[in-house]
Tab-separated table of C-alpha atoms in Angstrom:
chain	number	residue	atom	x	y	z
A	1	ARG	CA	14.710	39.005	113.986
A	2	LEU	CA	14.324	38.319	110.233
A	3	VAL	CA	17.408	37.782	108.317
A	4	GLY	CA	15.995	36.566	105.028
A	5	PHE	CA	13.742	34.402	102.995
A	6	GLU	CA	13.705	31.087	101.353
A	7	ALA	CA	11.966	30.920	97.992
A	8	LEU	CA	9.287	28.009	98.055
A	9	VAL	CA	7.666	26.795	95.062
A	10	ARG	CA	4.187	25.513	94.836
A	11	TRP	CA	2.166	24.439	91.817
A	12	CYS	CA	-1.515	25.671	92.216
A	13	HIS	CA	-3.417	23.488	89.900
A	14	PRO	CA	-6.971	24.674	88.367
A	15	THR	CA	-8.355	21.299	89.334
A	16	LEU	CA	-6.114	19.262	91.550
A	17	GLY	CA	-5.296	22.270	93.884
A	18	VAL	CA	-1.989	22.880	95.463
A	19	ILE	CA	0.727	20.451	94.409
A	20	ALA	CA	4.088	20.084	96.454
A	21	PRO	CA	7.433	20.172	94.915
A	22	ASP	CA	8.313	16.717	95.924
A	23	VAL	CA	5.660	15.623	93.403
A	24	PHE	CA	6.240	17.993	90.517
A	25	VAL	CA	10.175	18.444	90.828
A	26	PRO	CA	10.742	14.807	89.856
A	27	ILE	CA	8.512	15.021	86.939
A	28	ALA	CA	10.208	18.494	85.737
A	29	GLU	CA	13.449	16.668	85.927
A	30	GLU	CA	12.244	13.760	84.012
A	31	ALA	CA	10.815	15.963	81.440
A	32	GLY	CA	14.112	18.068	81.030
A	33	LEU	CA	12.287	21.286	82.394
A	34	ILE	CA	14.192	21.589	85.747
A	35	MET	CA	16.633	24.386	84.668
A	36	GLN	CA	13.799	26.426	83.264
A	37	LEU	CA	11.981	26.126	86.554
A	38	THR	CA	15.103	27.053	88.450
A	39	ASP	CA	15.420	30.144	86.046
A	40	THR	CA	11.833	31.174	86.752
A	41	VAL	CA	12.209	30.894	90.496
A	42	LEU	CA	15.610	32.851	90.274
A	43	SER	CA	13.860	35.599	88.332
A	44	CYS	CA	10.833	35.918	90.536
A	45	ALA	CA	12.596	35.546	93.858
A	46	CYS	CA	15.474	38.340	92.997
A	47	GLY	CA	12.791	40.643	91.435
A	48	GLN	CA	10.676	40.394	94.295
A	49	LEU	CA	13.535	40.714	96.850
A	50	LYS	CA	14.587	43.846	94.923
A	51	ALA	CA	11.057	45.216	95.304
A	52	TRP	CA	10.978	44.554	99.077
A	53	HIS	CA	14.512	46.342	99.621
A	54	ASP	CA	13.153	49.443	97.650
A	55	ARG	CA	9.809	49.510	99.429
A	56	HIS	CA	10.980	48.507	102.953
A	57	PRO	CA	14.138	50.221	104.510
A	58	GLN	CA	13.919	47.598	107.256
A	59	PHE	CA	14.482	44.997	104.512
A	60	ALA	CA	17.575	46.339	102.917
A	61	ASP	CA	19.902	43.873	104.261
A	62	LEU	CA	17.589	40.705	103.683
A	63	LYS	CA	18.615	37.900	101.576
A	64	VAL	CA	16.849	35.213	99.509
A	65	GLN	CA	17.762	31.506	99.520
A	66	ILE	CA	16.757	29.299	96.400
A	67	ASN	CA	17.190	25.725	95.800
A	68	ILE	CA	18.866	24.370	92.667
A	69	SER	CA	19.166	20.863	91.394
A	70	GLY	CA	21.821	18.428	90.617
A	71	LYS	CA	21.295	19.304	86.816
A	72	ASP	CA	21.727	22.856	87.433
A	73	VAL	CA	25.105	22.472	89.116
A	74	ALA	CA	26.270	20.081	86.148
A	75	HIS	CA	25.105	22.812	83.696
A	76	ALA	CA	27.891	24.677	82.070
A	77	GLY	CA	25.674	27.940	81.896
A	78	LEU	CA	24.686	27.926	85.466
A	79	ILE	CA	27.207	30.990	86.273
A	80	GLY	CA	25.675	33.042	83.521
A	81	ARG	CA	22.078	32.335	84.361
A	82	VAL	CA	22.620	33.476	87.986
A	83	ALA	CA	24.666	36.534	86.879
A	84	ARG	CA	21.724	37.452	84.437
A	85	ALA	CA	19.180	37.015	87.226
A	86	LEU	CA	21.135	39.297	89.453
A	87	GLU	CA	21.720	42.042	86.568
A	88	ASP	CA	17.914	41.885	85.642
A	89	SER	CA	16.698	42.055	89.218
A	90	GLY	CA	19.393	44.808	90.326
A	91	ILE	CA	20.076	43.046	93.555
A	92	SER	CA	23.743	42.420	94.893
A	93	ALA	CA	25.138	39.099	94.800
A	94	ARG	CA	25.614	38.914	98.612
A	95	HIS	CA	21.771	39.096	99.071
A	96	LEU	CA	21.424	35.756	97.130
A	97	ALA	CA	22.200	32.372	98.330
A	98	LEU	CA	21.895	29.000	96.369
A	99	GLU	CA	21.016	25.865	98.494
A	100	LEU	CA	22.122	22.308	97.159
A	101	THR	CA	21.249	19.180	99.149
A	102	GLU	CA	23.973	17.214	100.761
A	103	ASN	CA	23.260	14.079	98.749
A	104	ILE	CA	23.475	15.730	95.516
A	105	LEU	CA	26.665	17.743	96.410
A	106	MET	CA	28.456	14.639	97.648
A	107	LYS	CA	27.534	12.597	94.380
A	108	GLN	CA	28.883	15.549	92.092
A	109	ILE	CA	31.640	17.057	94.291
A	110	GLU	CA	34.419	17.039	91.693
A	111	ALA	CA	32.058	18.371	88.811
A	112	ALA	CA	30.490	20.759	91.234
A	113	LEU	CA	33.446	22.350	92.823
A	114	PRO	CA	34.689	24.517	89.743
A	115	ALA	CA	30.879	25.898	89.563
A	116	LEU	CA	30.722	26.520	93.268
A	117	GLU	CA	33.920	28.338	93.119
A	118	LYS	CA	32.838	30.673	90.216
A	119	LEU	CA	29.593	31.316	92.173
A	120	ARG	CA	31.543	32.320	95.436
A	121	ALA	CA	33.807	34.580	93.172
A	122	LEU	CA	30.640	36.274	91.905
A	123	GLY	CA	29.846	36.979	95.395
A	124	VAL	CA	26.732	34.634	95.756
A	125	GLY	CA	26.252	32.573	98.900
A	126	LEU	CA	26.227	28.885	99.208
A	127	SER	CA	24.457	26.558	101.733
A	128	VAL	CA	24.381	22.740	102.039
A	129	ASP	CA	20.553	21.881	102.609
A	130	ASP	CA	19.445	18.589	104.373
A	131	PHE	CA	22.843	18.316	106.239
A	132	GLY	CA	23.161	15.283	108.230
A	133	THR	CA	21.100	12.696	105.816
A	134	GLY	CA	24.171	12.170	103.375
A	135	TYR	CA	27.835	11.160	103.698
A	136	SER	CA	29.742	14.316	103.585
A	137	SER	CA	33.570	14.002	103.895
A	138	LEU	CA	35.075	16.102	106.590
A	139	SER	CA	37.910	16.870	104.132
A	140	HIS	CA	35.486	18.159	101.566
A	141	LEU	CA	33.508	20.053	104.347
A	142	SER	CA	36.523	22.156	105.311
A	143	THR	CA	37.501	23.068	101.646
A	144	LEU	CA	34.140	23.606	100.084
A	145	PRO	CA	33.453	27.072	99.268
A	146	ILE	CA	30.064	27.143	101.341
A	147	ASP	CA	28.837	29.558	103.938
A	148	SER	CA	26.476	27.513	105.816
A	149	LEU	CA	24.934	24.032	106.881
A	150	LYS	CA	21.197	23.489	107.232
A	151	VAL	CA	20.373	20.793	109.687
A	152	ASP	CA	17.859	18.462	108.218
A	153	ARG	CA	14.437	18.727	110.001
A	154	SER	CA	14.471	14.956	110.991
A	155	PHE	CA	17.060	15.842	113.570
A	156	VAL	CA	15.146	18.705	114.882
A	157	ARG	CA	12.070	17.096	115.062
A	158	GLY	CA	13.370	14.410	117.303
A	159	LEU	CA	15.158	17.124	119.453
A	160	ARG	CA	14.858	16.264	123.209
A	161	SER	CA	17.435	16.151	125.959
A	162	ASP	CA	19.802	13.119	126.001
A	163	THR	CA	18.775	11.829	122.479
A	164	LYS	CA	20.744	10.913	119.680
A	165	GLU	CA	19.007	13.629	117.621
A	166	ALA	CA	20.280	16.173	120.075
A	167	ALA	CA	23.814	14.827	119.996
A	168	VAL	CA	23.852	15.066	116.124
A	169	VAL	CA	22.451	18.687	116.145
A	170	ARG	CA	24.889	19.830	118.847
A	171	ALA	CA	27.861	18.096	116.956
A	172	VAL	CA	26.665	19.840	113.664
A	173	VAL	CA	26.605	23.172	115.293
A	174	GLN	CA	30.068	22.828	116.890
A	175	LEU	CA	31.353	21.418	113.613
A	176	GLY	CA	29.928	24.535	111.619
A	177	ASN	CA	31.456	27.072	114.210
A	178	SER	CA	34.830	25.520	114.098
A	179	LEU	CA	34.839	25.606	110.157
A	180	GLY	CA	33.519	29.370	110.299
A	181	LYS	CA	30.153	28.461	108.701
A	182	SER	CA	26.720	29.422	109.739
A	183	VAL	CA	24.294	26.629	110.935
A	184	VAL	CA	20.543	26.851	110.159
A	185	ALA	CA	18.154	24.616	111.814
A	186	GLU	CA	15.159	23.482	109.614
A	187	GLY	CA	11.797	22.662	110.896
A	188	ILE	CA	11.687	24.338	114.399
A	189	GLU	CA	7.982	23.835	115.345
A	190	THR	CA	8.158	24.171	119.196
A	191	VAL	CA	9.251	26.344	122.188
A	192	SER	CA	11.397	23.294	123.388
A	193	GLN	CA	13.165	22.795	120.048
A	194	PHE	CA	13.938	26.677	119.904
A	195	ASP	CA	15.282	26.897	123.246
A	196	GLN	CA	17.470	23.652	122.976
A	197	LEU	CA	18.933	24.984	119.654
A	198	ARG	CA	19.738	28.613	121.107
A	199	GLU	CA	21.312	26.849	124.080
A	200	MET	CA	23.449	24.766	121.666
A	201	GLY	CA	24.611	28.012	119.707
A	202	CYS	CA	22.586	27.712	116.566
A	203	ASP	CA	21.549	31.280	115.870
A	204	VAL	CA	19.699	30.764	112.657
A	205	GLY	CA	16.449	28.827	112.148
A	206	GLN	CA	13.183	28.379	110.162
A	207	GLY	CA	9.963	26.520	110.830
A	208	PHE	CA	6.509	26.942	111.965
A	209	HIS	CA	7.383	28.243	115.260
A	210	LEU	CA	9.124	30.991	113.762
A	211	GLY	CA	6.860	31.676	110.956
A	212	HIS	CA	4.591	29.989	108.376
A	213	PRO	CA	5.037	30.147	104.498
A	214	LEU	CA	3.937	33.513	103.406
A	215	SER	CA	2.500	34.816	100.078
A	216	VAL	CA	3.890	38.232	98.636
A	217	PRO	CA	0.896	40.196	99.806
A	218	GLN	CA	1.253	38.707	103.491
A	219	VAL	CA	4.866	39.780	103.557
A	220	ASP	CA	3.925	43.160	102.428
């Protein structure tokens, strides 16, 4: 069943066509425009989720997940920016989750912690994206105010019985369960991957096997 959406950003250029975020996001960061981009995504995604909540009763409990950058976390005004997006849209804080990659989180752990704690106090969910590709400390994981770990797609892609990838995913699922955190598998593309993840106890996932990215009209 559907439990929520992840907001995906694409630049639809008039002559170059669709440009992926791994191309334009680093440019936005270099140009000092990444926080404006984050604010635009926050506003659009929260507003759209509110519209879906109001229009479709079966969507009333669905959440939206939004990626934020390291510069967002370091920005003193992040809490106010998120609170403003929630107030302007009218959605509850519990319907919003922010994703931060493991590498960014570990690099800025001391500076990020106060902001993360304030976001949790606000009621916003927090997720570690691309988990397994960085160097998280177990002591940090046990104390960080996060709700979920997202297993990086590189591990799911190589998911076959008795492989190192399978061992890593199983360990992450067990770690998440023991810490009371949800585990989300990214990049599920085959029935075999889906079945193995369910057998491991991973109950949330995303990927082409479950659904392709959709535009707003396609969701409606």
